[in-house]
Every structure is written in structure tokens, then in C-alpha cells.
Amino acid sequence: MKTTDKRNSIMQSALEVIAERGFHDAPIAKIAERAGVAAGTIYRYFENKDMLIIILNRELEEKINERLRKNYPVEQPLRERFTYMIRELLRYFVANPLHFRYMEQYYNSPYGISRRKERLSDESGKRDIARDLFKEGIEQQVLKDLPSLVLAAFTFGPLLSLLRDHIVGFIRLDESLIGRIAEACWDSIKK
Amino acid sequence: MKTTDKRNSIMQSALEVIAERGFHDAPIAKIAERAGVAAGTIYRYFENKDMLIIILNRELEEKINERLRKNYPVEQPLRERFTYMIRELLRYFVANPLHFRYMEQYYNSPYGISRRKERLSDESGKRDIARDLFKEGIEQQVLKDLPSLVLAAFTFGPLLSLLRDHIVGFIRLDESLIGRIAEACWDSIKK
DNA sequence: GATAAATAAATGAACGTTCATTCCGCCGAG
DNA sequence: CTCGGCGGAATGAACGTTCATTTATTTATC
């Protein structure tokens, strides 16, 4: 097994154990066991448990960003780009429920609090699809005249609740429902 | 100090410590210290830490329900009752940020997962304001024809995000903004 | 055979909970 | 009125467990 495989195997195991059992009840020993590795080995690949957790989150965020940018309909009107983003996001997490549960935990933990602040004051050149959409929409007067943070809350807030409900089995996010949800999101922020 | 005072003092301390520092980093020792009692004393009032946490949550939920029912405009049209509920909820948590942070943590922890399921299959006579509103709205065809769980996600999902943003200081939920948010919520679920 | 990688036992810190001891307010006897 | 002692309440040191991390040792690779 190549060392990069072993590293991946550790990350995959951490993803599974933490997503399934929560940050509590995800001891290094358990992560090592599922990865088929001894506890000490993890420390050859990650500085410590915190770093493993943080890096894993970064990687998941990266995957999602890639997915959103792929086939992003740059040419379409705002409304289509917006609903496309929502539909893709929902599809991604429906296909990768563990990713959702991991990130949900991450952002509801001390790790996530700082990550959130970081993200808000992100003045790096890194484009953020959602941020651009809101800005454009406000300028064009097609969106409600609310702070973009508020628009973001109306866009993503419901999605979190819905994905949770889907993953525990209370609702089924099929293509039809996903479509209607995207429309409802748009309704809540359009002027 | 009467024993009921001591009990309250322990609960208040738990609320503060957990809301401010998270479930992690809220050891019994710290809760006891802030309550001005010894660690062992807590176990005279609560079976164990879990029970303290669960009972505290119940009490907070109770407070909120009271507040929502008080002055609830039963006679008004659906739309007014709906926006009233949202405004009151936001006002309550703006006035009691610790309550929000506590409950947020609670519902994002193993405690809350079961609580959520409990609530969903709650066939006790206990009326749930929101549930009734959605049911009525769907019957009257004034709300979108979506499962009430989805309507609930569109109603409460954004509020959670917004309250978080308010509490960390990213936005300021004043009366004007609260009003506009309630309207936007309505827009997202009305037909 | 030397170097790097992996192992699993050892370490020490943190935590919830217990329990032997202390504290304190009350009451009845003198 | 005073004093002794009784019982419930409170205490906090000690215990047992869990866990991340380190380390000494073994195993694999070139």
C-alpha cells in the first residue's frame, strides 16, 4: 500500500467514524482500527487529531467547490445559475451523506466557529459562487434589498434542515422535490 | 439559600458555561464553581450530568412555548399569525442569546437527535403552533403544496442561521430587520 | 544492513462520579 | 435559656475510566 493510499485510508476512516458516531465517540483508536492501521501511525501522517479533522474538512470543501464549478451555467440568467447551485448542492449531499454529516458537525463545533469568521472576512481573490450571485442580484435589483448574509441565510438555512431530514429518513429528496425546493429558495430572496 | 434556589443556581450556571464554552469544555467542576457549590452537590439535585442537560433543555423549551402562546393573535389571518410567530421567536432569542446557544448545541448533539425524532412522532395532545399553521395553510391552499416538514425547514432554517450571525455580531437583528425577515419567510412558503 | 515506517504498550491529563467526612440548623432535655 | 446531639445537606479528595499523544521496539524496504 502506497503511503498516499494509507493517508487516504485514514481520512476516509475518520470521515466515516466521525460522521456516523460524532466527534465525541470518535477516538483515535477507533479511527485507526477502521483504517486498518495502528493508532501511532496516524501521527506519521497528521500532526495531531485536530489537524486531521481540519484537513479533512478542507478537502471536503474543496470537493464541493469543484462540483459546483463544473458545468456551472455561466451564460444563463441569474435565476438559473442560482437554482443550479442549489440543486447541485442538494444532489451532492444526497449522494454523499457522510460528507454532510461530517461537515455539519464540523461547523457546529469550535473548529467551525473560527472557520466561519475566516470565511466571512475572506478577502483572498478566491471567488465564492454564492457571494457573487447575491452581489449581482442586489445590484440588478432583482433580489430583495437585504444584507447578503441575510440572503445567504435564506438560501442555505433551509437546505441544512432539509438535508438533515433527508438523511435521517423523514423526507426523500428526489429530483422532483429538489427542483421545487430550489424554486422556493428563489422565491424567498427574489424581489 | 433555599434548596430550590440552589437548584436554579446550578441550572443557570450550566446554561452559561455550556452556552459560552460548548458541551466539550463544560466539565462538572466548572459548572459547580460558577454555581458556587461543590461538584458533589450537583448530584444531590440531578441524577447525573446528562439529566441536568436534558432537564435544562426542557425548561428552556417550555419558556419559549409560553412566550409564543402569550398574546398569540388567534383571531388574525394565517399570514399574521405566521409572521407573529417568527417575530416573537427572533425577539426571544435576541433577548436571550444564551438560550439560543445552549439549545443550538443541544440539538446538534446526541441528545438532540433523539429529541428530534421524539418530537416528530409526537402524537400527544400537545399542540404545536407551527405544525397547526402549516396544516391549515396547506388545507386552505395558501401555502405551497409541500410536505410540512419542508415548509418547516423554510421557516426555521433561515432563522437559525440568522440568529447565529446576529449573536456573533455579523448582523444586527433590530425590529426593522426582524420584520423584513418574517415577510421573506412568508414569501418562501406562500403559494 | 541501514533507513524509514509501523506498531502497540506506556504515559499522563481530564473527566464524571462516588463516598467518607464535615457542616449546620433544629429541637428536646435539663 | 443553654447545650448536646441528630439528620439531612454539602464538601472535595480519591477512584476508575477514557483518550490523545509519545516512545521503545519491531518490521519492511531499498
Short mmCIF file of C-alpha atoms (C1' of nucleotides) in Angstrom, two decimals:
data_model
loop_
_atom_site.label_atom_id
_atom_site.label_comp_id
_atom_site.label_asym_id
_atom_site.label_seq_id
_atom_site.Cartn_x
_atom_site.Cartn_y
_atom_site.Cartn_z
CA MET A 1 0.00 0.00 0.00
CA LYS A 2 1.46 3.34 -1.04
CA THR A 3 1.80 5.96 1.65
CA THR A 4 -0.71 8.19 -0.09
CA ASP A 5 -3.18 5.33 -0.01
CA LYS A 6 -2.62 4.95 3.69
CA ARG A 7 -3.19 8.61 4.22
CA ASN A 8 -6.40 8.46 2.25
CA SER A 9 -7.49 5.41 4.14
CA ILE A 10 -7.01 7.26 7.42
CA MET A 11 -9.01 10.21 6.17
CA GLN A 12 -11.78 8.02 4.85
CA SER A 13 -11.95 6.21 8.15
CA ALA A 14 -12.04 9.47 10.10
CA LEU A 15 -14.82 10.69 7.83
CA GLU A 16 -16.88 7.57 8.42
CA VAL A 17 -16.35 7.25 12.15
CA ILE A 18 -16.94 10.91 12.89
CA ALA A 19 -19.93 11.20 10.57
CA GLU A 20 -21.54 8.09 11.98
CA ARG A 21 -20.73 8.48 15.66
CA GLY A 22 -19.96 12.14 16.20
CA PHE A 23 -16.83 13.92 17.36
CA HIS A 24 -17.37 12.55 20.80
CA ASP A 25 -17.12 8.78 20.42
CA ALA A 26 -14.61 9.02 17.62
CA PRO A 27 -11.40 8.18 19.44
CA ILE A 28 -8.16 7.86 17.54
CA ALA A 29 -8.12 4.17 18.37
CA LYS A 30 -11.40 3.61 16.56
CA ILE A 31 -10.33 5.64 13.55
CA ALA A 32 -7.09 3.70 13.37
CA GLU A 33 -8.86 0.38 13.65
CA ARG A 34 -11.26 1.12 10.80
CA ALA A 35 -8.39 2.41 8.68
CA GLY A 36 -6.56 -0.84 9.27
CA VAL A 37 -3.67 0.94 10.91
CA ALA A 38 -2.19 1.29 14.36
CA ALA A 39 -3.00 4.35 16.42
CA GLY A 40 0.54 5.65 16.35
CA THR A 41 0.65 5.51 12.57
CA ILE A 42 -1.87 8.29 12.27
CA TYR A 43 0.69 10.60 13.82
CA ARG A 44 3.06 9.93 10.97
CA TYR A 45 0.54 11.45 8.57
CA PHE A 46 -1.07 14.15 10.69
CA GLU A 47 0.38 16.40 13.32
CA ASN A 48 -2.44 15.57 15.69
CA LYS A 49 -6.12 14.77 15.76
CA ASP A 50 -7.18 18.39 15.35
CA MET A 51 -5.15 18.71 12.19
CA LEU A 52 -6.62 15.53 10.76
CA ILE A 53 -10.08 16.93 11.38
CA ILE A 54 -9.31 20.33 9.92
CA ILE A 55 -7.56 18.98 6.83
CA LEU A 56 -10.35 16.53 6.19
CA ASN A 57 -12.85 19.37 6.26
CA ARG A 58 -10.76 21.40 3.83
CA GLU A 59 -10.67 18.52 1.45
CA LEU A 60 -14.43 18.07 1.55
CA GLU A 61 -14.99 21.77 0.96
CA GLU A 62 -12.66 21.56 -2.00
CA LYS A 63 -14.57 18.64 -3.49
CA ILE A 64 -17.83 20.53 -3.23
CA ASN A 65 -16.42 23.66 -4.80
CA GLU A 66 -15.14 21.61 -7.71
CA ARG A 67 -18.51 20.02 -8.20
CA LEU A 68 -20.30 23.35 -8.15
CA ARG A 69 -17.97 24.94 -10.69
CA LYS A 70 -18.16 22.03 -13.06
CA ASN A 71 -20.88 22.69 -15.65
CA TYR A 72 -21.80 25.92 -13.89
CA PRO A 73 -24.04 27.70 -16.41
CA VAL A 74 -22.15 30.99 -16.55
CA GLU A 75 -24.13 32.18 -19.54
CA GLN A 76 -27.57 31.65 -18.06
CA PRO A 77 -29.60 34.33 -16.28
CA LEU A 78 -29.14 34.84 -12.57
CA ARG A 79 -32.14 32.83 -11.62
CA GLU A 80 -30.93 29.75 -13.46
CA ARG A 81 -27.45 29.97 -12.02
CA PHE A 82 -28.89 30.33 -8.57
CA THR A 83 -31.21 27.35 -8.76
CA TYR A 84 -28.47 25.32 -10.43
CA MET A 85 -26.23 25.92 -7.44
CA ILE A 86 -28.91 24.80 -5.02
CA ARG A 87 -29.82 21.71 -6.97
CA GLU A 88 -26.20 20.65 -7.32
CA LEU A 89 -25.55 21.21 -3.66
CA LEU A 90 -28.52 19.09 -2.68
CA ARG A 91 -27.58 16.37 -5.15
CA TYR A 92 -24.04 16.29 -3.89
CA PHE A 93 -25.02 15.77 -0.29
CA VAL A 94 -27.77 13.31 -1.13
CA ALA A 95 -25.10 11.29 -2.90
CA ASN A 96 -22.59 11.82 -0.09
CA PRO A 97 -24.49 11.83 3.18
CA LEU A 98 -21.36 11.17 5.19
CA HIS A 99 -19.83 14.35 3.85
CA PHE A 100 -22.86 16.24 5.03
CA ARG A 101 -22.86 14.77 8.49
CA TYR A 102 -19.18 15.39 8.87
CA MET A 103 -19.32 18.99 7.80
CA GLU A 104 -22.41 19.64 9.84
CA GLN A 105 -20.59 18.51 12.94
CA TYR A 106 -17.53 20.42 11.97
CA TYR A 107 -19.36 23.70 11.61
CA ASN A 108 -21.20 23.18 14.85
CA SER A 109 -18.00 22.74 16.78
CA PRO A 110 -15.25 25.08 17.91
CA TYR A 111 -13.41 24.31 14.68
CA GLY A 112 -16.26 25.66 12.62
CA ILE A 113 -16.76 28.82 14.59
CA SER A 114 -13.37 30.15 13.63
CA ARG A 115 -13.75 28.78 10.10
CA ARG A 116 -16.93 30.78 9.77
CA LYS A 117 -15.26 34.03 10.77
CA GLU A 118 -12.36 33.25 8.48
CA ARG A 119 -14.70 32.75 5.58
CA LEU A 120 -16.62 35.94 6.21
CA SER A 121 -13.59 38.16 6.14
CA ASP A 122 -12.08 36.27 3.24
CA GLU A 123 -10.55 38.94 1.10
CA SER A 124 -8.42 36.50 -0.81
CA GLY A 125 -9.04 36.50 -4.54
CA LYS A 126 -10.92 33.22 -4.15
CA ARG A 127 -14.28 33.65 -5.80
CA ASP A 128 -17.30 32.40 -3.96
CA ILE A 129 -20.15 31.46 -6.25
CA ALA A 130 -22.87 32.30 -3.78
CA ARG A 131 -21.35 35.61 -2.78
CA ASP A 132 -21.11 36.67 -6.42
CA LEU A 133 -24.69 35.70 -7.09
CA PHE A 134 -26.02 37.77 -4.22
CA LYS A 135 -23.94 40.77 -5.14
CA GLU A 136 -25.06 40.67 -8.73
CA GLY A 137 -28.68 40.18 -7.73
CA ILE A 138 -28.72 43.12 -5.38
CA GLU A 139 -27.07 45.39 -7.94
CA GLN A 140 -29.56 44.37 -10.61
CA GLN A 141 -32.39 44.97 -8.15
CA VAL A 142 -33.81 41.51 -8.77
CA LEU A 143 -33.14 40.36 -5.21
CA LYS A 144 -34.61 41.75 -2.01
CA ASP A 145 -32.68 44.63 -0.62
CA LEU A 146 -31.26 42.73 2.35
CA PRO A 147 -27.65 42.23 3.51
CA SER A 148 -26.09 39.36 1.57
CA LEU A 149 -25.60 37.50 4.82
CA VAL A 150 -29.35 37.51 5.23
CA LEU A 151 -29.86 36.32 1.67
CA ALA A 152 -27.36 33.58 2.35
CA ALA A 153 -29.29 32.54 5.43
CA PHE A 154 -32.45 32.25 3.37
CA THR A 155 -30.66 30.25 0.75
CA PHE A 156 -28.65 27.80 2.81
CA GLY A 157 -30.56 27.69 6.08
CA PRO A 158 -33.42 25.62 4.71
CA LEU A 159 -31.07 23.34 2.83
CA LEU A 160 -29.34 22.28 6.03
CA SER A 161 -32.62 21.42 7.70
CA LEU A 162 -33.81 19.56 4.64
CA LEU A 163 -30.66 17.53 4.25
CA ARG A 164 -30.80 16.54 7.89
CA ASP A 165 -34.40 15.45 7.44
CA HIS A 166 -33.50 13.53 4.32
CA ILE A 167 -30.56 11.75 5.90
CA VAL A 168 -32.49 10.56 8.93
CA GLY A 169 -35.26 9.46 6.58
CA PHE A 170 -38.03 11.90 7.42
CA ILE A 171 -38.30 13.04 3.81
CA ARG A 172 -36.98 11.81 0.49
CA LEU A 173 -35.09 14.35 -1.57
CA ASP A 174 -35.78 13.09 -5.08
CA GLU A 175 -35.27 15.10 -8.23
CA SER A 176 -38.78 16.50 -8.21
CA LEU A 177 -38.60 17.71 -4.63
CA ILE A 178 -35.12 19.10 -5.17
CA GLY A 179 -36.44 21.15 -8.05
CA ARG A 180 -39.32 22.55 -6.07
CA ILE A 181 -37.05 23.39 -3.18
CA ALA A 182 -34.71 25.32 -5.43
CA GLU A 183 -37.69 27.33 -6.67
CA ALA A 184 -38.88 28.04 -3.15
CA CYS A 185 -35.40 29.25 -2.21
CA TRP A 186 -35.51 31.64 -5.11
CA ASP A 187 -38.96 32.86 -4.08
CA SER A 188 -37.70 33.76 -0.65
CA ILE A 189 -34.96 36.08 -1.86
CA LYS A 190 -36.29 37.45 -5.16
CA LYS A 191 -37.81 40.89 -5.01
CA MET B 1 -30.28 29.69 50.42
CA LYS B 2 -33.34 27.56 49.80
CA THR B 3 -32.77 24.29 48.03
CA THR B 4 -34.82 25.44 45.04
CA ASP B 5 -32.55 28.45 44.75
CA LYS B 6 -29.55 26.19 44.72
CA ARG B 7 -31.09 24.05 42.05
CA ASN B 8 -31.80 27.12 39.95
CA SER B 9 -28.34 28.39 40.50
CA ILE B 10 -26.90 25.13 39.22
CA MET B 11 -29.09 25.26 36.13
CA GLN B 12 -28.26 28.87 35.45
CA SER B 13 -24.58 28.08 35.75
CA ALA B 14 -24.88 25.09 33.43
CA LEU B 15 -26.71 27.26 30.93
CA GLU B 16 -24.00 29.87 30.98
CA VAL B 17 -20.99 27.60 30.94
CA ILE B 18 -22.33 25.34 28.21
CA ALA B 19 -23.64 28.19 26.07
CA GLU B 20 -20.39 30.10 26.35
CA ARG B 21 -17.88 27.28 26.11
CA GLY B 22 -19.70 24.36 24.49
CA PHE B 23 -20.51 20.90 25.77
CA HIS B 24 -16.89 20.00 25.49
CA ASP B 25 -15.10 22.31 27.92
CA ALA B 26 -18.05 22.39 30.30
CA PRO B 27 -16.88 19.99 32.99
CA ILE B 28 -18.96 19.50 36.09
CA ALA B 29 -16.20 21.14 38.08
CA LYS B 30 -16.57 24.37 36.14
CA ILE B 31 -20.35 24.34 36.37
CA ALA B 32 -20.14 23.75 40.10
CA GLU B 33 -17.64 26.54 40.55
CA ARG B 34 -19.77 29.12 38.78
CA ALA B 35 -22.85 27.96 40.69
CA GLY B 36 -20.95 28.46 43.93
CA VAL B 37 -21.32 24.85 45.03
CA ALA B 38 -19.10 21.82 45.25
CA ALA B 39 -19.06 19.30 42.44
CA GLY B 40 -20.66 16.62 44.54
CA THR B 41 -23.59 18.86 45.38
CA ILE B 42 -24.81 18.81 41.83
CA TYR B 43 -25.50 15.12 42.23
CA ARG B 44 -27.92 15.84 45.05
CA TYR B 45 -30.10 17.75 42.59
CA PHE B 46 -29.58 15.83 39.38
CA GLU B 47 -29.09 12.17 38.76
CA ASN B 48 -26.09 12.87 36.58
CA LYS B 49 -24.72 15.35 34.09
CA ASP B 50 -26.85 14.05 31.24
CA MET B 51 -30.00 14.58 33.23
CA LEU B 52 -29.02 18.10 34.15
CA ILE B 53 -28.50 18.85 30.48
CA ILE B 54 -31.77 17.28 29.39
CA ILE B 55 -33.86 18.90 32.09
CA LEU B 56 -32.35 22.28 31.39
CA ASN B 57 -33.31 21.96 27.75
CA ARG B 58 -36.85 21.01 28.63
CA GLU B 59 -37.15 24.07 30.79
CA LEU B 60 -35.92 26.37 28.03
CA GLU B 61 -38.33 24.85 25.52
CA GLU B 62 -41.12 25.41 27.99
CA LYS B 63 -40.22 29.08 28.39
CA ILE B 64 -40.29 29.61 24.66
CA ASN B 65 -43.62 27.90 24.23
CA GLU B 66 -45.11 30.10 26.91
CA ARG B 67 -43.79 33.18 25.25
CA LEU B 68 -45.17 32.21 21.86
CA ARG B 69 -48.62 31.44 23.20
CA LYS B 70 -48.83 34.67 25.13
CA ASN B 71 -50.64 37.30 23.02
CA TYR B 72 -50.79 34.89 20.11
CA PRO B 73 -53.26 36.55 17.70
CA VAL B 74 -55.65 33.63 17.31
CA GLU B 75 -58.21 35.78 15.53
CA GLN B 76 -55.92 37.16 12.86
CA PRO B 77 -55.49 35.69 9.38
CA LEU B 78 -52.95 32.95 8.82
CA ARG B 79 -50.33 35.25 7.46
CA GLU B 80 -50.38 37.48 10.54
CA ARG B 81 -50.21 34.56 12.91
CA PHE B 82 -47.31 33.14 10.99
CA THR B 83 -45.24 36.30 10.93
CA TYR B 84 -46.10 36.93 14.57
CA MET B 85 -44.61 33.59 15.50
CA ILE B 86 -41.42 34.33 13.63
CA ARG B 87 -41.02 37.80 15.05
CA GLU B 88 -41.58 36.61 18.59
CA LEU B 89 -39.14 33.76 18.17
CA LEU B 90 -36.46 36.09 16.89
CA ARG B 91 -37.14 38.62 19.63
CA TYR B 92 -36.95 35.95 22.28
CA PHE B 93 -33.57 34.71 21.20
CA VAL B 94 -32.19 38.17 20.59
CA ALA B 95 -33.12 38.90 24.20
CA ASN B 96 -31.79 35.55 25.40
CA PRO B 97 -28.74 34.67 23.34
CA LEU B 98 -27.54 32.16 25.89
CA HIS B 99 -30.74 30.23 25.47
CA PHE B 100 -30.13 30.09 21.75
CA ARG B 101 -26.57 28.93 22.03
CA TYR B 102 -27.49 26.31 24.55
CA MET B 103 -30.33 24.88 22.51
CA GLU B 104 -28.34 25.03 19.34
CA GLN B 105 -25.68 22.87 20.90
CA TYR B 106 -28.24 20.61 22.41
CA TYR B 107 -29.93 19.91 19.10
CA ASN B 108 -26.63 19.34 17.39
CA SER B 109 -25.62 16.70 19.88
CA PRO B 110 -26.68 13.12 20.51
CA TYR B 111 -29.25 14.43 22.97
CA GLY B 112 -30.95 16.43 20.28
CA ILE B 113 -31.04 13.70 17.68
CA SER B 114 -33.37 11.60 19.76
CA ARG B 115 -35.29 14.67 20.86
CA ARG B 116 -35.91 15.46 17.22
CA LYS B 117 -37.33 12.03 16.47
CA GLU B 118 -39.42 12.21 19.61
CA ARG B 119 -40.90 15.49 18.53
CA LEU B 120 -41.72 14.34 15.03
CA SER B 121 -43.74 11.37 16.16
CA ASP B 122 -45.34 13.35 18.95
CA GLU B 123 -48.92 12.18 18.97
CA SER B 124 -49.56 13.56 22.42
CA GLY B 125 -52.34 16.11 22.54
CA LYS B 126 -49.76 18.84 22.86
CA ARG B 127 -50.49 21.43 20.21
CA ASP B 128 -47.61 22.74 18.21
CA ILE B 129 -48.24 26.22 16.88
CA ALA B 130 -46.10 25.79 13.81
CA ARG B 131 -47.49 22.40 12.93
CA ASP B 132 -51.04 23.79 13.09
CA LEU B 133 -50.16 26.76 10.94
CA PHE B 134 -48.71 24.60 8.19
CA LYS B 135 -51.60 22.20 8.24
CA GLU B 136 -54.14 25.00 7.99
CA GLY B 137 -52.20 26.73 5.24
CA ILE B 138 -51.95 23.64 3.11
CA GLU B 139 -55.64 22.88 3.51
CA GLN B 140 -56.60 26.43 2.58
CA GLN B 141 -54.27 26.24 -0.42
CA VAL B 142 -52.49 29.42 0.57
CA LEU B 143 -49.19 27.65 1.18
CA LYS B 144 -47.09 25.78 -1.33
CA ASP B 145 -48.06 22.18 -1.71
CA LEU B 146 -45.00 20.77 0.03
CA PRO B 147 -44.68 18.38 2.99
CA SER B 148 -44.99 20.33 6.23
CA LEU B 149 -41.50 19.25 7.16
CA VAL B 150 -40.27 21.10 4.11
CA LEU B 151 -42.32 24.17 4.99
CA ALA B 152 -40.84 23.98 8.47
CA ALA B 153 -37.34 23.87 7.02
CA PHE B 154 -38.04 27.02 5.02
CA THR B 155 -39.45 28.73 8.07
CA PHE B 156 -36.93 27.84 10.74
CA GLY B 157 -33.83 27.04 8.74
CA PRO B 158 -33.06 30.67 7.91
CA LEU B 159 -33.86 31.79 11.44
CA LEU B 160 -31.16 29.58 12.88
CA SER B 161 -28.56 30.93 10.51
CA LEU B 162 -29.66 34.49 11.17
CA LEU B 163 -29.60 34.15 14.92
CA ARG B 164 -26.12 32.69 14.77
CA ASP B 165 -24.99 35.59 12.64
CA HIS B 166 -26.62 38.05 14.99
CA ILE B 167 -25.08 36.55 18.10
CA VAL B 168 -21.55 36.53 16.75
CA GLY B 169 -22.12 40.11 15.60
CA PHE B 170 -22.15 39.71 11.83
CA ILE B 171 -25.58 41.31 11.56
CA ARG B 172 -27.83 43.25 13.87
CA LEU B 173 -31.35 41.91 14.24
CA ASP B 174 -33.25 45.08 15.01
CA GLU B 175 -37.01 45.48 14.78
CA SER B 176 -36.92 46.59 11.18
CA LEU B 177 -34.80 43.68 10.01
CA ILE B 178 -36.85 41.22 12.05
CA GLY B 179 -39.97 42.44 10.28
CA ARG B 180 -38.48 42.07 6.84
CA ILE B 181 -37.18 38.62 7.68
CA ALA B 182 -40.62 37.50 8.78
CA GLU B 183 -42.01 38.71 5.44
CA ALA B 184 -39.32 36.89 3.49
CA CYS B 185 -40.10 33.70 5.38
CA TRP B 186 -43.69 34.05 4.38
CA ASP B 187 -42.71 34.66 0.76
CA SER B 188 -40.79 31.42 0.67
CA ILE B 189 -43.71 29.22 1.68
CA LYS B 190 -46.77 31.10 0.37
CA LYS B 191 -48.19 29.83 -2.87
"C1'" DG C 1 22.33 -3.75 6.69
"C1'" DA C 2 20.78 0.88 7.09
"C1'" DT C 3 16.94 3.75 6.99
"C1'" DA C 4 12.21 4.58 7.09
"C1'" DA C 5 7.61 3.03 8.54
"C1'" DA C 6 4.55 0.89 11.53
"C1'" DT C 7 3.27 -0.96 15.82
"C1'" DA C 8 1.21 -1.30 20.40
"C1'" DA C 9 2.24 -0.58 25.02
"C1'" DA C 10 3.14 3.21 28.14
"C1'" DT C 11 2.11 7.84 29.79
"C1'" DG C 12 -0.24 11.40 31.74
"C1'" DA C 13 -4.03 14.53 31.68
"C1'" DA C 14 -9.00 15.22 32.05
"C1'" DC C 15 -13.29 13.91 33.39
"C1'" DG C 16 -17.68 12.08 35.68
"C1'" DT C 17 -18.97 10.08 39.66
"C1'" DT C 18 -18.65 8.30 44.49
"C1'" DC C 19 -18.30 8.45 49.35
"C1'" DA C 20 -16.20 9.18 53.89
"C1'" DT C 21 -16.18 13.19 56.31
"C1'" DT C 22 -17.67 17.79 57.78
"C1'" DC C 23 -21.03 21.32 58.46
"C1'" DC C 24 -25.17 23.36 60.13
"C1'" DG C 25 -29.75 24.28 61.83
"C1'" DC C 26 -33.04 22.47 64.74
"C1'" DC C 27 -35.18 20.51 68.83
"C1'" DG C 28 -35.92 18.43 73.20
"C1'" DA C 29 -33.97 17.75 77.82
"C1'" DG C 30 -32.34 19.78 81.75
"C1'" DC D 1 -32.23 29.77 78.09
"C1'" DT D 2 -28.48 26.50 77.07
"C1'" DC D 3 -26.50 22.72 75.41
"C1'" DG D 4 -25.82 18.29 73.19
"C1'" DG D 5 -26.72 15.55 69.66
"C1'" DC D 6 -29.30 14.19 65.48
"C1'" DG D 7 -30.06 14.14 60.45
"C1'" DG D 8 -30.00 15.99 56.14
"C1'" DA D 9 -27.06 18.75 53.16
"C1'" DA D 10 -22.67 19.84 51.36
"C1'" DT D 11 -17.98 19.00 50.51
"C1'" DG D 12 -13.87 17.78 47.81
"C1'" DA D 13 -10.34 14.26 47.63
"C1'" DA D 14 -9.98 9.85 45.53
"C1'" DC D 15 -11.23 6.47 42.01
"C1'" DG D 16 -11.71 4.38 37.73
"C1'" DT D 17 -12.08 5.20 33.04
"C1'" DT D 18 -11.20 7.23 28.62
"C1'" DC D 19 -8.38 9.35 25.47
"C1'" DA D 20 -4.65 11.75 22.74
"C1'" DT D 21 -0.03 11.50 22.31
"C1'" DT D 22 4.77 9.59 22.94
"C1'" DT D 23 8.14 6.18 22.86
"C1'" DA D 24 10.66 1.96 22.55
"C1'" DT D 25 10.59 -1.78 19.68
"C1'" DT D 26 9.65 -4.45 15.64
"C1'" DT D 27 9.01 -4.86 10.74
"C1'" DA D 28 9.53 -3.63 5.97
"C1'" DT D 29 12.07 -1.58 2.08
"C1'" DC D 30 15.83 -0.41 -0.74
#
